[in-house]
Amino acid sequence: MVAEGAAGGARAIKGETFRDTTKKKDVREANIEAAKAVAHAVRTSLGPRGMDKMVAAANGEVIITNDGATILNKMTVTHPAAKMLVELAKSQDVVAGDGTTSVVVICGALLKKAQELLEKGIHPTVISDSFNLAANKACEVLESVAIPVNLEDKESLIRAANTSLSSKVVSQHSSLMSPMAVEAVLRVIDPAAPQLLDLRDIRVVCKVGGTIDDSELVNGCVFDQKAAKAAGGPTRVEKARIGLIQFQISPPKSDIENSVVVSDYAQMDRVYKEERNHILGIVKKIKASGCNVLLIQKSILRDAVTDLSLHYLAKAKIMVVRDVEREDVEFISKTLGCLPIAHVDHMRPEKLGAADLVEEVECGKGKVVRVTGIAAQGRTASVLLRGSNKLVLEEAERSLHDALCVIRCLVQKRFLITGGASPEVEVTHQLSKWAKTLTGMESYCVRGYAEALEVVPYTLAENAGLDPIAIVTELRNRHAGGAPYAGINVKKGTVTDMREEQVVQPLLVTSSALTLATECVRMILKVRPAAALRRARRRAAGRARGRAGAGADAGPAAGSRAAQIDDIVPVR
C-alpha cells in the first residue's frame, strides 16, 4: 500500500524528481568561449600588417575594411556574451575613435586568462576585483611613460595621425590625409573651450572618380548637390548673397484631401494664373532681399520647387541648389553665417550669408557646388574625398574619421605614448613587479592580467610574419633592462625605440581600451551561470499535489520527499 502510494505520489508530481542537468560546458564557460570567438575573428586585422576583411551583407553589400568596429557591426552575432564585445567596440569608437580592434583582442585575452584562473578554483568575484585593481595600476603606468604634447606642434599631431592610418588600406596616402585631418581639426577647435570639439563640424563629401591623391581640404563649403539649371539658371555667381530657405516655392496645397472640379477653360486659366502669381510673388520677395544664391531644403509634403518656379528664378538670375538635407541645415548655417528662413515674409538681408564666389564644378563622374571666400565663416571645415570606386572611398572615409578622432583625443587629453606594443609590454613588466608585492589570490590574478596583455605584441609580430616568441622575449628583456619605449618595428622586423621611429599614439586610445576591456570582462564574469527562477514555484506546486495524492500517508511523504530532492538540485 505504501509502495503504491509512493508510486502514485511520484506520478502526481511528475518531473519534480532529481535530474542531473549539469551540462558538459558551464554557462559561464560558454559565454567566455563565445566572446573569445568574436575576438579571434578580428585578431588578424590588428597592426600595420594586419589583414583586411571582406564582409558581404545579406542584401549584397560588400565592405572591405580592417576597422574592428565596422567588422563587428556588420557581423550577425546572436550570442548575448558575443554581443557585448560588439558593444565594446562601439564604446571604444565613441570614446577614442581608434583602437577598436585592440580593445576586442585585449578583451579576448583577458577572458582566456580568467578562464584559466576559474579552472584553478579562484572565485569570479576575486578575479573581477583583481582585474579592476590591475586596470587602475595599468593606467598609472601608462601616464608615467606618456609624453606631453602641445597643440601648436603640428608635427606631433601629424605623426599621431600617421600611426592611426598605418594599418588602413589607404596607408600609402597618409602623407596627404594626416595633414588634412590635423588642419581640419585645428580649424574647428575653439581655443576658449577646446574640450568641446565636435567632429560634426567637419563635413566629408565623397565623390567617386579620380584617386585619393585628388582629395582636398576645401577653404569654404562644398555641396554634393548640383545646381538646378533645367530652366537655364546660372551656375556661377560672384559676390554671392546666399539664402537658406525651408519653405516651398510651389503652388500651395490644402491641409485636407479634397478635389477641385474645373468645368470650363476659363476657370482652368484662372487657376494657372493664380499659381503663376503666387510663385511670382515669392520670387519677387526673394529678389528684393538681395539674394542671388538660393539653398532649398528638401520637402516631404510637396515639391520644394517646380519647373515654373525654376523658370522665374532663372529669369531673376538666382542660382538654385535644391534638396538640401535637413541634418545639413545646421552645418550650412554655421559655415555660411546665414540663418534658415521658414517663411518668405522673413527674407531679409541680415539673414543672408555672403561669399566671393559660388560655382558648379566638375568632380569625377558628377558635379559639386563649391562656395569660397565666405565673409563670416564659422568654425567648420569641409573635406572633399575622391576615390576610384565606392569600396575605396568608403574605407578612406572611415580612415579619415579615425585620424580625426585621434586628433580629438589629443585635444581632450594632451599626452602621447609610443606605439609598436611598447606600452602594453611596459604595463606587463610593471604589473608583474607589482604582483610580487601582493598577497593571496590577488597576486595570481594581477599576474594573469599582466600576462594577458602580451597578446598585443604577440599578435603584432604574428601578423607581420615575424617569430612572435622571439620578438616577445626580446621585448621583455629590453623593458626589464630599462627601455620603456622599445616596441616592434614591423618594417624592419626587429625591436627598436619607438620614439626614434616617431611611432606615437594618443594616451586616451590605450587607456580607454584597457579600461573598457576590463569592464566588459568583469561583466561577463559576474553573470550567474544558471538561475532556477521557478524553483520555489515548483516546490510549492509539488507539495500541493503531494497532499492531494492517492494515498493519505504516501502522498505527503512523496511530496515531502520530492521537495527534499528538489532542495538538492545544484544551482550553479
XYZ file of C-alpha atoms in Angstrom, residues 32 91 182 191 210 271 276 422 446 479 537 540 569:
13
model
C 33.658 33.121 -22.422
C 32.064 52.171 -26.999
C 45.103 67.936 -38.443
C 40.739 77.988 -28.190
C 39.911 60.176 -59.590
C -6.198 78.517 -61.608
C 1.815 81.937 -61.503
C 55.622 49.167 -26.243
C 47.188 40.551 -11.325
C 61.855 46.548 -20.926
C 7.121 27.700 -7.534
C 5.136 24.672 -3.711
C 19.194 20.272 -7.264
